[in-house]
Amino acid sequence: MSSSYPVVDIHTHMYPPSYIKLLSSRTSVPYIHQPSEPNADPRLIILASDDDSSRPKSSRGRPVDSTYSSFDSKRHFMSTHGITCSVISLANPWLDFLEPSSALSAAQEINNDLENACAKNNSSSVHAGLKLYAFGCLPLSAPAKDIVSEIQRLKSLTHVKGVIMGTTGLGNGLDDPALDEIYDALASTSTLVFLHPHYGLPDSAFGGPEVIAKSGHVLPLALGFPLETTIAVSRMYLAGVFDRHPKLEFLLAHSGGTLPFLAGRIESCVAHEREFIVNGGQKQGPQRSIWDVLHSNIYLDAVIYGQPGLKAAIEAAGSVDRVMFGTDHPFFPPLGDEKDSKWLSVESNKAAIDGCLPKDEAARRQILGGNAVRVLGLRL
Amino acid sequence: MSSSYPVVDIHTHMYPPSYIKLLSSRTSVPYIHQPSEPNADPRLIILASDDDSSRPKSSRGRPVDSTYSSFDSKRHFMSTHGITCSVISLANPWLDFLEPSSALSAAQEINNDLENACAKNNSSSVHAGLKLYAFGCLPLSAPAKDIVSEIQRLKSLTHVKGVIMGTTGLGNGLDDPALDEIYDALASTSTLVFLHPHYGLPDSAFGGPEVIAKSGHVLPLALGFPLETTIAVSRMYLAGVFDRHPKLEFLLAHSGGTLPFLAGRIESCVAHEREFIVNGGQKQGPQRSIWDVLHSNIYLDAVIYGQPGLKAAIEAAGSVDRVMFGTDHPFFPPLGDEKDSKWLSVESNKAAIDGCLPKDEAARRQILGGNAVRVLGLRL
């Protein structure tokens, strides 16, 4: 891949040192466990399904090596894959688990760390071809006024180009009316929200923990994550969040979970729902078409690992202008010793872009980077 | 729409009189409740989420009028929409709820009813332009030998072209090794399985019953149903069912739930799953690519209500030859008084086919009917 045009990775995670320290101080999910064996990598246990008490902590979760917290590793990954800019974000579960009293200061510290690391990188002549920006994190367990103040403060951090958020919001989901004040702040500051799953589905949805365990992380990761995102956004839509906040902008992880595929079914179910029958002249339920919301309020990443999904994402987004390349780094690494070569996970996402738009180089470049530059206002 | 080529509806439900009688005799889900008010339609309560004890039974579930059990209504619907053949199937939850001792005889009675109704229709000169075939039902709660014997017997019913099945199988999901005997019988008799959801997801996946209730049936129906199908098929795939039964053929309701969209992510998660690392030369986990299974073992209906989903379905199926038109009749009826006009739910599925393949009439005709004629061996 040439670097004659920007290739921007908008889905790429980091665990800054302050966040590693925080997780290492904990013994319940999410936490980092340092095995006693010499030279063993610490283990990161972030999902409830990772924390299988039938196995030793030293084999729970996944190894968390330096790729999670090292900017040098991030730049090495970028160089290997021809990525010219990464918009880094704290990985799940962000700060969702913090006590209200400590959330604001933790968010400020991490956001400042991200801002400073990006600023230092971008002003260094050594890394001239590799730019870094960030999505900030919000202290969602803190009082609303603190959340709003951090949203406003982030506008002064010139390398922070939006915020990453999970699906629980203040604890009751993204359709919680208590979020209206937060959504107002996000919309009025034109802050893009990168919505990312973490909690998945209840084990019983898959047939219970024993069924899940037979295929490792596949069911929670391949299905639980995207279904969580789909449910969260659908709840927002059905509750009229996008009616009340027509300028709210969300970037959905993993190409929207399954929203592009199911949008037609959602639209049909709404149109056929007796609870929403016109009542005294006022139609109940969402006032806008799901397609209108997809075309006006939603961006999708291109982390979908195949042409069928990416075609649906582009089609549902209404335009190639609303879909953006991402990698999910440092997750989905090669399992073998080929860590210095190109990653299958990245190459399959790139191949899907090439395969969907074989004759439209301009569109491919928009997805690979042009859209992120325009939407996030990146200076490359 | 012209009737110069076959238009086959492969997703269309019926409640034969014997099934209505069975449901009317019950007071727990699934059941039919006859309100005491004069002229009130009976209410059909088939989902746990329908059986809301905070409201009177007369307003739970949905009205079950004659469209559910009347062949005249089915033919009227077919005529209105230019459908020349319907492959009718018992609606969910089929016979999943029966005691083992009564399941076989119930299945035989219903399958014979369906066979006879189709035979009578197809030999009648009055209904010359409207043909009926059926998917049979299986007594899945009965002993395995009874299930196998009914699979074999169905081959003698010339209007039964496969079976409809839910996602629980014998009670433990479709990856249950105890199903191997059943899958052997299905594959060796070349019996197509129409896989249809019923159970949805646990309420907690949506945030609980109170969240669900705010938008009627939308969350369980728009998301729970397709996610149930996706999880069921993914469990089959991960457990190697399609490795052990390479000739098994499944037709997936609602364009595969979300499988076409998520197949790439499933493939990537399998490729990156440490539990599946090559062990002594033998790779663990599924041996075949999910794409190979989609292209060899799976057909998809076209009940997806939008172009983005249908494009992904066609792309994931590998060919327009594996996607088949359906309506989901008598569900998704118009809510108002326009029951004699064309249904929005049907028209949106037809519009998606037209929109996806605007310049390929041959492909549109394959999806609208040609594929069903070929795959099911229909005589029109």
Tab-separated table of N, CA and C in Angstrom, chain A residues 39-88:
chain	number	residue	atom	x	y	z
A	39	ASN	N	9.019	-14.547	33.383
A	39	ASN	CA	8.878	-14.239	31.949
A	39	ASN	C	7.459	-14.407	31.411
A	40	ALA	N	6.500	-14.749	32.294
A	40	ALA	CA	5.126	-14.895	31.798
A	40	ALA	C	4.519	-13.507	31.589
A	41	ASP	N	3.831	-13.322	30.463
A	41	ASP	CA	3.136	-12.060	30.233
A	41	ASP	C	1.985	-11.920	31.235
A	42	PRO	N	1.696	-10.704	31.653
A	42	PRO	CA	0.493	-10.497	32.461
A	42	PRO	C	-0.745	-10.952	31.680
A	43	ARG	N	-1.806	-11.296	32.388
A	43	ARG	CA	-3.053	-11.729	31.745
A	43	ARG	C	-4.100	-10.633	31.910
A	44	LEU	N	-4.786	-10.323	30.839
A	44	LEU	CA	-5.850	-9.316	30.865
A	44	LEU	C	-7.191	-10.034	30.859
A	45	ILE	N	-7.967	-9.812	31.909
A	45	ILE	CA	-9.277	-10.457	32.020
A	45	ILE	C	-10.319	-9.341	31.989
A	46	ILE	N	-10.927	-9.168	30.815
A	46	ILE	CA	-11.853	-8.027	30.688
A	46	ILE	C	-13.302	-8.457	30.531
A	47	LEU	N	-13.541	-9.707	30.154
A	47	LEU	CA	-14.915	-10.175	29.989
A	47	LEU	C	-15.273	-11.122	31.130
A	48	ALA	N	-16.515	-11.077	31.551
A	48	ALA	CA	-16.953	-12.011	32.590
A	48	ALA	C	-16.691	-13.446	32.142
A	49	SER	N	-16.863	-13.697	30.821
A	49	SER	CA	-16.660	-15.054	30.326
A	49	SER	C	-15.185	-15.455	30.324
A	50	ASP	N	-14.283	-14.463	30.430
A	50	ASP	CA	-12.850	-14.772	30.536
A	50	ASP	C	-12.493	-15.323	31.913
A	51	ASP	N	-13.275	-14.921	32.911
A	51	ASP	CA	-12.874	-15.142	34.307
A	51	ASP	C	-13.382	-16.494	34.795
A	52	ASP	N	-12.929	-17.542	34.121
A	52	ASP	CA	-13.397	-18.908	34.353
A	52	ASP	C	-12.682	-19.471	35.582
A	53	SER	N	-13.407	-19.587	36.685
A	53	SER	CA	-12.766	-19.969	37.949
A	53	SER	C	-12.285	-21.414	37.936
A	54	SER	N	-12.638	-22.183	36.898
A	54	SER	CA	-12.178	-23.574	36.842
A	54	SER	C	-10.736	-23.666	36.313
A	55	ARG	N	-10.201	-22.550	35.839
A	55	ARG	CA	-8.820	-22.592	35.371
A	55	ARG	C	-7.990	-21.578	36.141
A	56	PRO	N	-6.660	-21.804	36.219
A	56	PRO	CA	-5.819	-20.869	36.984
A	56	PRO	C	-5.824	-19.482	36.356
A	57	LYS	N	-5.630	-18.483	37.204
A	57	LYS	CA	-5.655	-17.109	36.686
A	57	LYS	C	-4.597	-16.902	35.606
A	58	SER	N	-3.518	-17.691	35.688
A	58	SER	CA	-2.422	-17.501	34.724
A	58	SER	C	-2.814	-17.953	33.318
A	59	SER	N	-3.956	-18.612	33.174
A	59	SER	CA	-4.389	-18.980	31.816
A	59	SER	C	-5.755	-18.388	31.473
A	60	ARG	N	-6.262	-17.513	32.352
A	60	ARG	CA	-7.530	-16.837	32.014
A	60	ARG	C	-7.268	-15.644	31.100
A	61	GLY	N	-8.304	-15.244	30.388
A	61	GLY	CA	-8.188	-14.049	29.548
A	61	GLY	C	-7.132	-14.209	28.480
A	62	ARG	N	-6.449	-13.134	28.209
A	62	ARG	CA	-5.442	-13.166	27.133
A	62	ARG	C	-4.161	-12.505	27.631
A	63	PRO	N	-3.025	-12.900	27.036
A	63	PRO	CA	-1.779	-12.262	27.442
A	63	PRO	C	-1.797	-10.796	27.043
A	64	VAL	N	-1.356	-9.931	27.949
A	64	VAL	CA	-1.321	-8.502	27.631
A	64	VAL	C	0.146	-8.074	27.577
A	65	ASP	N	0.697	-8.155	26.375
A	65	ASP	CA	2.105	-7.804	26.223
A	65	ASP	C	2.229	-6.315	25.916
A	66	SER	N	3.412	-5.911	25.495
A	66	SER	CA	3.687	-4.481	25.341
A	66	SER	C	2.872	-3.844	24.221
A	67	THR	N	2.299	-4.671	23.311
A	67	THR	CA	1.515	-4.076	22.232
A	67	THR	C	0.319	-3.303	22.777
A	68	TYR	N	-0.089	-3.616	24.012
A	68	TYR	CA	-1.264	-2.942	24.557
A	68	TYR	C	-0.958	-1.520	25.038
A	69	SER	N	0.274	-1.273	25.426
A	69	SER	CA	0.565	0.031	26.048
A	69	SER	C	1.716	0.778	25.391
A	70	SER	N	2.355	0.175	24.411
A	70	SER	CA	3.560	0.802	23.847
A	70	SER	C	3.249	1.556	22.560
A	71	PHE	N	3.600	2.836	22.558
A	71	PHE	CA	3.416	3.622	21.335
A	71	PHE	C	4.377	3.167	20.237
A	72	ASP	N	5.548	2.661	20.648
A	72	ASP	CA	6.465	2.127	19.635
A	72	ASP	C	5.823	0.922	18.930
A	73	SER	N	5.155	0.061	19.710
A	73	SER	CA	4.479	-1.089	19.094
A	73	SER	C	3.382	-0.630	18.145
A	74	LYS	N	2.650	0.393	18.571
A	74	LYS	CA	1.582	0.908	17.705
A	74	LYS	C	2.176	1.425	16.398
A	75	ARG	N	3.264	2.181	16.504
A	75	ARG	CA	3.875	2.715	15.276
A	75	ARG	C	4.447	1.605	14.402
A	76	HIS	N	5.012	0.588	15.022
A	76	HIS	CA	5.541	-0.546	14.247
A	76	HIS	C	4.399	-1.233	13.487
A	77	PHE	N	3.292	-1.430	14.175
A	77	PHE	CA	2.110	-2.021	13.527
A	77	PHE	C	1.630	-1.143	12.379
A	78	MET	N	1.604	0.168	12.606
A	78	MET	CA	1.167	1.096	11.555
A	78	MET	C	2.082	0.990	10.334
A	79	SER	N	3.385	1.008	10.565
A	79	SER	CA	4.341	0.938	9.449
A	79	SER	C	4.171	-0.355	8.664
A	80	THR	N	4.021	-1.456	9.400
A	80	THR	CA	3.887	-2.758	8.746
A	80	THR	C	2.683	-2.801	7.825
A	81	HIS	N	1.629	-2.074	8.200
A	81	HIS	CA	0.371	-2.161	7.454
A	81	HIS	C	0.066	-0.922	6.618
A	82	GLY	N	1.042	-0.036	6.476
A	82	GLY	CA	0.823	1.131	5.634
A	82	GLY	C	-0.186	2.113	6.194
A	83	ILE	N	-0.333	2.123	7.517
A	83	ILE	CA	-1.285	3.049	8.159
A	83	ILE	C	-0.551	4.345	8.485
A	84	THR	N	-1.106	5.455	8.029
A	84	THR	CA	-0.402	6.725	8.221
A	84	THR	C	-0.911	7.510	9.428
A	85	CYS	N	-2.086	7.132	9.930
A	85	CYS	CA	-2.634	7.831	11.096
A	85	CYS	C	-3.503	6.867	11.893
A	86	SER	N	-3.329	6.867	13.206
A	86	SER	CA	-4.196	6.062	14.072
A	86	SER	C	-4.956	6.975	15.027
A	87	VAL	N	-6.250	6.757	15.122
A	87	VAL	CA	-7.063	7.481	16.110
A	87	VAL	C	-7.290	6.509	17.256
A	88	ILE	N	-6.415	6.585	18.253
A	88	ILE	CA	-6.395	5.567	19.307
A	88	ILE	C	-7.503	5.802	20.326
